[in-house]
PDB file of C-alpha atoms in Angstrom:
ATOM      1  CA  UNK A   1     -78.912 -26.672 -45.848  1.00  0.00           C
ATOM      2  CA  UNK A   2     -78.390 -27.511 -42.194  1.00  0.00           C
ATOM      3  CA  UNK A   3     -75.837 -30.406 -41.096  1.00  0.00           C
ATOM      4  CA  UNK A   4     -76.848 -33.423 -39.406  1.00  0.00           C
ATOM      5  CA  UNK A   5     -74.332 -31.944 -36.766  1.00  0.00           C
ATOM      6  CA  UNK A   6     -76.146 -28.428 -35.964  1.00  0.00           C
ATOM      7  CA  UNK A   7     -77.989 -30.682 -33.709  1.00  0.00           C
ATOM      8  CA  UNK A   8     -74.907 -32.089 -31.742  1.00  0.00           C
ATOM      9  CA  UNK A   9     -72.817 -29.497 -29.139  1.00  0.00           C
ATOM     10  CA  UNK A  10     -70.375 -28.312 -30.834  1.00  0.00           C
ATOM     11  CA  UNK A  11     -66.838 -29.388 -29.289  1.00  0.00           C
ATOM     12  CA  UNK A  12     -65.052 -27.216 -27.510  1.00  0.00           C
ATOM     13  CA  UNK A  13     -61.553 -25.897 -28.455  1.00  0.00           C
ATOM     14  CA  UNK A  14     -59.044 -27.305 -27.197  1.00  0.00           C
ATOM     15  CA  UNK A  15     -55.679 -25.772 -28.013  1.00  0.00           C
ATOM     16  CA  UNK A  16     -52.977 -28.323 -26.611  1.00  0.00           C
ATOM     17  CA  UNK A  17     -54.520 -30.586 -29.277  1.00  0.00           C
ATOM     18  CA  UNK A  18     -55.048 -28.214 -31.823  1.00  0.00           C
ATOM     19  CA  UNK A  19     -58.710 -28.637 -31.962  1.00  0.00           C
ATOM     20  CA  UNK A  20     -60.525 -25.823 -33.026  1.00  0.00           C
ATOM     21  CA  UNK A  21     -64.526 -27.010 -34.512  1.00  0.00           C
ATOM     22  CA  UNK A  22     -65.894 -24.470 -36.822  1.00  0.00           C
ATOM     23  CA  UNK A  23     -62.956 -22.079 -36.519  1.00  0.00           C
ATOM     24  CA  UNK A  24     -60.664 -19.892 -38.922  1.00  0.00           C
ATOM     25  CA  UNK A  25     -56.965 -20.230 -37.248  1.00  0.00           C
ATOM     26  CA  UNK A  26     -54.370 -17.750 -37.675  1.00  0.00           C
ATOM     27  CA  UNK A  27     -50.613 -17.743 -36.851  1.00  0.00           C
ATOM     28  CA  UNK A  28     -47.947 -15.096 -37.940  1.00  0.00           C
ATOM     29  CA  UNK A  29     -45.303 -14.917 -40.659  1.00  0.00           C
ATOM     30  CA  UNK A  30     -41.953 -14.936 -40.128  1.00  0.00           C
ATOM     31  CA  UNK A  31     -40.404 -11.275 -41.301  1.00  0.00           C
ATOM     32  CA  UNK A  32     -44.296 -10.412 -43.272  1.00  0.00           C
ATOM     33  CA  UNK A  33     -46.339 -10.334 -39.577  1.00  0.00           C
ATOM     34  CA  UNK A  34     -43.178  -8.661 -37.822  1.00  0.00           C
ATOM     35  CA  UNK A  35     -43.861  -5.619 -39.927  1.00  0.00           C
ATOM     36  CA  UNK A  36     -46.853  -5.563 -40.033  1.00  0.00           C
ATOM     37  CA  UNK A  37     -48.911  -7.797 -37.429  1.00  0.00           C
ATOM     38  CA  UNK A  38     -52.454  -8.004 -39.071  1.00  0.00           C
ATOM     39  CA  UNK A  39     -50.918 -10.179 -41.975  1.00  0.00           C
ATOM     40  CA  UNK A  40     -50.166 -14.028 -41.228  1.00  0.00           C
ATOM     41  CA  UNK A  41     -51.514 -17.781 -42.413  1.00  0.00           C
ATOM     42  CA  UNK A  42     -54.796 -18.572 -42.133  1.00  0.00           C
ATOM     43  CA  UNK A  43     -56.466 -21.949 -42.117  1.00  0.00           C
ATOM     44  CA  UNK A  44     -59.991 -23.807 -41.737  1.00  0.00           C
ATOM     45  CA  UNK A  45     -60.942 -26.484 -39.514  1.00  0.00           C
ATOM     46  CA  UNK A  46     -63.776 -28.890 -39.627  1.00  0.00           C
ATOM     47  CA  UNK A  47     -66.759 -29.921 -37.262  1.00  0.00           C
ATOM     48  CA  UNK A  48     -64.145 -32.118 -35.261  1.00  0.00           C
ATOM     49  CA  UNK A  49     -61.311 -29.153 -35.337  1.00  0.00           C
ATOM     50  CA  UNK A  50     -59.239 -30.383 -37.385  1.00  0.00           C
ATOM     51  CA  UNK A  51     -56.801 -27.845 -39.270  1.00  0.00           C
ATOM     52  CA  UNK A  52     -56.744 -27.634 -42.965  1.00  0.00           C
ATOM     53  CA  UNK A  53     -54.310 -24.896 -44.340  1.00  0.00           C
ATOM     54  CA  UNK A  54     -53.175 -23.894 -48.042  1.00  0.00           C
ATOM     55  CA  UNK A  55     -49.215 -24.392 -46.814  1.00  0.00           C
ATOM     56  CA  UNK A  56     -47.675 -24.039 -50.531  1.00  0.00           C
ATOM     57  CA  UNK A  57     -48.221 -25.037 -54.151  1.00  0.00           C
ATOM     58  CA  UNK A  58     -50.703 -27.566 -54.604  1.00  0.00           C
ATOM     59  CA  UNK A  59     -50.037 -28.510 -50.885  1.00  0.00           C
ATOM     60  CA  UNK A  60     -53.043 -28.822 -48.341  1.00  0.00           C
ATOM     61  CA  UNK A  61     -51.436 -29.311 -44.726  1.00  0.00           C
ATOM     62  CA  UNK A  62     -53.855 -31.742 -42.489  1.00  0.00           C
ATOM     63  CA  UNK A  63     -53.728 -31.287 -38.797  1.00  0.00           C
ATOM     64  CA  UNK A  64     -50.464 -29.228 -38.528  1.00  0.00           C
ATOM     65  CA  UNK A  65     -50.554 -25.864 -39.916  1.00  0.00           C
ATOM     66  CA  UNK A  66     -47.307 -25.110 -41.839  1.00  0.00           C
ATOM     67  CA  UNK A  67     -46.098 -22.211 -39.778  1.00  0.00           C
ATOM     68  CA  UNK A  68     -46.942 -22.875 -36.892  1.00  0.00           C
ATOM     69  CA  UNK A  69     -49.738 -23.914 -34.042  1.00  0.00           C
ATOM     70  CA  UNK A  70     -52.752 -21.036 -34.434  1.00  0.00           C
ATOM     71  CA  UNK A  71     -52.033 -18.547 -32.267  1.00  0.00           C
ATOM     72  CA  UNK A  72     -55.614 -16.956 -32.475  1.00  0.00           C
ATOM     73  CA  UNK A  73     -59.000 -18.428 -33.637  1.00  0.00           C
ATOM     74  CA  UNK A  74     -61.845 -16.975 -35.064  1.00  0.00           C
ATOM     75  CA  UNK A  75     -65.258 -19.170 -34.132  1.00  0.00           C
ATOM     76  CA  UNK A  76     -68.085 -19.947 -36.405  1.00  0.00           C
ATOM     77  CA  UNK A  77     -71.384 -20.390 -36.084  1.00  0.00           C
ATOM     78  CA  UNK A  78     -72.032 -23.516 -38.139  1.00  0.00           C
ATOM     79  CA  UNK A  79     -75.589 -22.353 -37.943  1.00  0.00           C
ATOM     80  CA  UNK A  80     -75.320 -20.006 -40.475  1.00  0.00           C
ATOM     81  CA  UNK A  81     -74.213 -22.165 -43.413  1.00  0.00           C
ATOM     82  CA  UNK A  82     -76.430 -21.897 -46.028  1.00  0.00           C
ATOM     83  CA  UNK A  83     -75.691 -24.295 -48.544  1.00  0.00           C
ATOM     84  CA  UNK A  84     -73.154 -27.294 -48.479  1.00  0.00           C
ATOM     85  CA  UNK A  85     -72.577 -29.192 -45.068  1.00  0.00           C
ATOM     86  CA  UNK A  86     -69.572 -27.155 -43.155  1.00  0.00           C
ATOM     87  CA  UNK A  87     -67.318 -30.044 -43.480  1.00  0.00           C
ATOM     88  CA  UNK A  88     -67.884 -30.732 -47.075  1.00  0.00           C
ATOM     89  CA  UNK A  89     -67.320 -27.471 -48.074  1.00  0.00           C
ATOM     90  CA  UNK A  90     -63.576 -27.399 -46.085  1.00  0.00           C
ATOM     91  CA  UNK A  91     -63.168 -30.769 -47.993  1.00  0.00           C
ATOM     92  CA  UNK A  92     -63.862 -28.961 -51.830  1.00  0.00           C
ATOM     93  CA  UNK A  93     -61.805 -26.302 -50.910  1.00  0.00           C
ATOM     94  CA  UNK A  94     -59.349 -28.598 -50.332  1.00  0.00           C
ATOM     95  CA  UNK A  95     -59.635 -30.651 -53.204  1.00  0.00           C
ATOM     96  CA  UNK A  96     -59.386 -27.678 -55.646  1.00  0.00           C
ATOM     97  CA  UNK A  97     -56.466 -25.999 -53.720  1.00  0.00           C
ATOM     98  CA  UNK A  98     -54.730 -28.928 -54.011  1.00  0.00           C
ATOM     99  CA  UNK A  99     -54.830 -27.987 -57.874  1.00  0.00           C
ATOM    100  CA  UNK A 100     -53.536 -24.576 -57.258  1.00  0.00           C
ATOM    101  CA  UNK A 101     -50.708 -23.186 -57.526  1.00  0.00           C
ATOM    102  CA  UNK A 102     -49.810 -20.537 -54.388  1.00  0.00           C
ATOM    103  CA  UNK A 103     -49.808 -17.036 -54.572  1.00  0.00           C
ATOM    104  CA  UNK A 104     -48.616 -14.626 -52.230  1.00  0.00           C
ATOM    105  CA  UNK A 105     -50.708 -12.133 -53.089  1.00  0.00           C
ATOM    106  CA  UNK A 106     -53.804 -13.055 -55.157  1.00  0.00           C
ATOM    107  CA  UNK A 107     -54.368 -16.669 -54.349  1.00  0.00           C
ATOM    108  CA  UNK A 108     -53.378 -17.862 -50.936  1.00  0.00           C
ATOM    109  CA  UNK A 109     -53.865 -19.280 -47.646  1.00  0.00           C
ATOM    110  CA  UNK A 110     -56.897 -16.805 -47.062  1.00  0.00           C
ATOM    111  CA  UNK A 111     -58.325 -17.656 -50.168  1.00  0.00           C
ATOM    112  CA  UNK A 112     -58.335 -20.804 -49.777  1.00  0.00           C
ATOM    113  CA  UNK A 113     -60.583 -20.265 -46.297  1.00  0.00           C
ATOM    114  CA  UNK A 114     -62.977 -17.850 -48.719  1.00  0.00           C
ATOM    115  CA  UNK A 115     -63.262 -20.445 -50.882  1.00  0.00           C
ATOM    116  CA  UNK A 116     -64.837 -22.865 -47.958  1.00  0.00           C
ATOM    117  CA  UNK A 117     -67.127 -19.845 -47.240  1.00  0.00           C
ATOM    118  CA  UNK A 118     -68.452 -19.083 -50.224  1.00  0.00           C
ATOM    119  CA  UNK A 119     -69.079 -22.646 -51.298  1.00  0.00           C
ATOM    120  CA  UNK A 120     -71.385 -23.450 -47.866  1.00  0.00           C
ATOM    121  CA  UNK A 121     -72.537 -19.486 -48.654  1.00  0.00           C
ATOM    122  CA  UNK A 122     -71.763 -18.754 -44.889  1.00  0.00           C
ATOM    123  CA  UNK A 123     -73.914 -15.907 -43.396  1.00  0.00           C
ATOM    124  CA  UNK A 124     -75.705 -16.403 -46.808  1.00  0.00           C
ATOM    125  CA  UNK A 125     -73.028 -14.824 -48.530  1.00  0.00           C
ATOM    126  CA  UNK A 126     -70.690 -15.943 -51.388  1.00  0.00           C
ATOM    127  CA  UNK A 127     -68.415 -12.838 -51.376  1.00  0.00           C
ATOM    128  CA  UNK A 128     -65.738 -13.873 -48.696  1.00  0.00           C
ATOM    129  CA  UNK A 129     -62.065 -12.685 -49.945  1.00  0.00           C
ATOM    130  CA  UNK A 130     -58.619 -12.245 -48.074  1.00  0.00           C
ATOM    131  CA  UNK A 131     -59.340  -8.604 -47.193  1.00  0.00           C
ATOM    132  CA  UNK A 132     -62.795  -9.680 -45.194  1.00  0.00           C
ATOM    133  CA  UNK A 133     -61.509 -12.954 -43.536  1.00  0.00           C
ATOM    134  CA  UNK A 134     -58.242 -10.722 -42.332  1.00  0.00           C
ATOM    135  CA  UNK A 135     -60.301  -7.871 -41.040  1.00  0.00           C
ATOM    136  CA  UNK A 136     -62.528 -10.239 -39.436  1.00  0.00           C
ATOM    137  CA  UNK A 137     -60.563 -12.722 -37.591  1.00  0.00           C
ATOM    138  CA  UNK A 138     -58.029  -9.728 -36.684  1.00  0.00           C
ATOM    139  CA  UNK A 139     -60.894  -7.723 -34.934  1.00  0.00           C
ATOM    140  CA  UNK A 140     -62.973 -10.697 -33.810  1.00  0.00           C
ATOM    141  CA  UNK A 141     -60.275 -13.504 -33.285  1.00  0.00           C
ATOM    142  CA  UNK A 142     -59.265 -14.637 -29.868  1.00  0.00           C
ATOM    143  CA  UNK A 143     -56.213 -15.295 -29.093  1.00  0.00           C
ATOM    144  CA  UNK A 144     -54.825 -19.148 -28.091  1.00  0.00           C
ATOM    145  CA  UNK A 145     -53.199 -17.761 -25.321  1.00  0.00           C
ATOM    146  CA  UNK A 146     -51.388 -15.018 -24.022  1.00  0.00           C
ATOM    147  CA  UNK A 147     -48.242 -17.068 -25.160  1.00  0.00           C
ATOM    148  CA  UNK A 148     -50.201 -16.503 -28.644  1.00  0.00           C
ATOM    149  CA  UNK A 149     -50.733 -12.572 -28.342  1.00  0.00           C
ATOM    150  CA  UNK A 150     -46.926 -12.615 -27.275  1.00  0.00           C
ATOM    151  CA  UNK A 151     -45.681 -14.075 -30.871  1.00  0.00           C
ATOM    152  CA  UNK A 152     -48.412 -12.281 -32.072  1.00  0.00           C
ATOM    153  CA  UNK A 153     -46.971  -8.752 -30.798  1.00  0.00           C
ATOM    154  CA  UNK A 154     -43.178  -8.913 -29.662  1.00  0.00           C
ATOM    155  CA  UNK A 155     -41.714  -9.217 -32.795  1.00  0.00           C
ATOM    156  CA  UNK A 156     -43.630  -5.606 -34.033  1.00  0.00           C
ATOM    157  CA  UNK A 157     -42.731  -4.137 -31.347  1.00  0.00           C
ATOM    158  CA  UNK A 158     -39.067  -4.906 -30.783  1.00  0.00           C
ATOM    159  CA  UNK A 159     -38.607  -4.197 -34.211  1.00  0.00           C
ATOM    160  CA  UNK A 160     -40.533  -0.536 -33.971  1.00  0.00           C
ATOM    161  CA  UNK A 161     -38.713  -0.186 -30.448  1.00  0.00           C
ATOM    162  CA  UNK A 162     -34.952  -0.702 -32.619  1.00  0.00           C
ATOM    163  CA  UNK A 163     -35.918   1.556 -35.455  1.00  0.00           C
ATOM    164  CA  UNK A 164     -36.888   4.070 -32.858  1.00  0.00           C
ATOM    165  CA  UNK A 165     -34.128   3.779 -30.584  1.00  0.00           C
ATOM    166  CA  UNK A 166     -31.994   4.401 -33.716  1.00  0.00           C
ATOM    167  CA  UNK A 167     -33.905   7.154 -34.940  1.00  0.00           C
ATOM    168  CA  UNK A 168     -33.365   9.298 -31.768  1.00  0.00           C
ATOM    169  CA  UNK A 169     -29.808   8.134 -31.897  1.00  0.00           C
ATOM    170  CA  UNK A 170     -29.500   9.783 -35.355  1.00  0.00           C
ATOM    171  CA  UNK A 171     -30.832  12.781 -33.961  1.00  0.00           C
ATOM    172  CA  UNK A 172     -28.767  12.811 -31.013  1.00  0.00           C
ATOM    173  CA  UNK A 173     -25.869  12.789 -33.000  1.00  0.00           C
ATOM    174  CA  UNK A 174     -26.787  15.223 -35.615  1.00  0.00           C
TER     175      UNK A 174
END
């Protein structure tokens, strides 16, 4: 079921607003993407690129994504929702997170983004889940910015450059 809007351009992003139509935004975790740089928070935006994000139990955050301004995006084709409207589909995944309690592991930020997927059966499918959206955006994202890809990265890698620094200082004095 095409939206009305599929005729309209699509808007472009604009990052220093934080407008980012049809897009899945990412930005990292403190500590969690430091070790391991694939894993951060994940939210939806609508048509008009606004940011919805599952920040916290039974807590939707509108506009303002609770870690942070998206450091990479991940653009949609709004063309190939299949079922509900894009922006009414964001808007039931939003009501029904706002009923759930948060889960690290199981029932998150990224689920809350499959959810939005599999109700407007995007690319005709209705089996989006963390593991596919974080795959996806990691290897098909863009980054915001190079200022993005640099909170993205230098955390990793000062931390891998310390543990290997002290590693061959162990050695050395062994």
């Amino acid at each position: 079921m095409a939206s009305g809007k599929l005729m309209e351009p699509i808007a472009p992003i604009d990052p220093k607003n934080q407008r980012f139509p049809y897009c899945i935004v990412w930005t990292p975790l403190p500590l969690i993407s430091w070790l391991f740089p694939p894993i951060g928070h994940m939210g939806i935006a609508t048509s008009e690129g606004v940011i919805y994000d599952f920040g916290g139990p039974y807590y939707i955050a509108e506009d303002r994504m609770t870690f942070g301004k998206p450091t990479r995006y991940y653009q949609l084709s709004p063309a190939r929702v299949q079922a509900l409207d894009w922006d009414k589909a964001v808007q039931d995944a939003n009501e029904e997170y706002r009923k759930r309690m948060h889960n690290l592991c199981c029932d998150n930020c990224h689920s809350h983004v499959a959810f939005a997927l599999n109700k407007m059966h995007y690319r005709g499918k209705q089996s989006w889940n963390m593991f596919i959206l974080g795959v996806e955006t990691f290897f098909f994202g863009s980054f915001v910015s190079f200022v993005g890809f640099l909170k993205t990265w230098v955390p990793f890698l000062v931390l891998m450059g310390f543990i290997i620094g002290m590693s061959m200082m162990a050695k050395t004095t062994n």
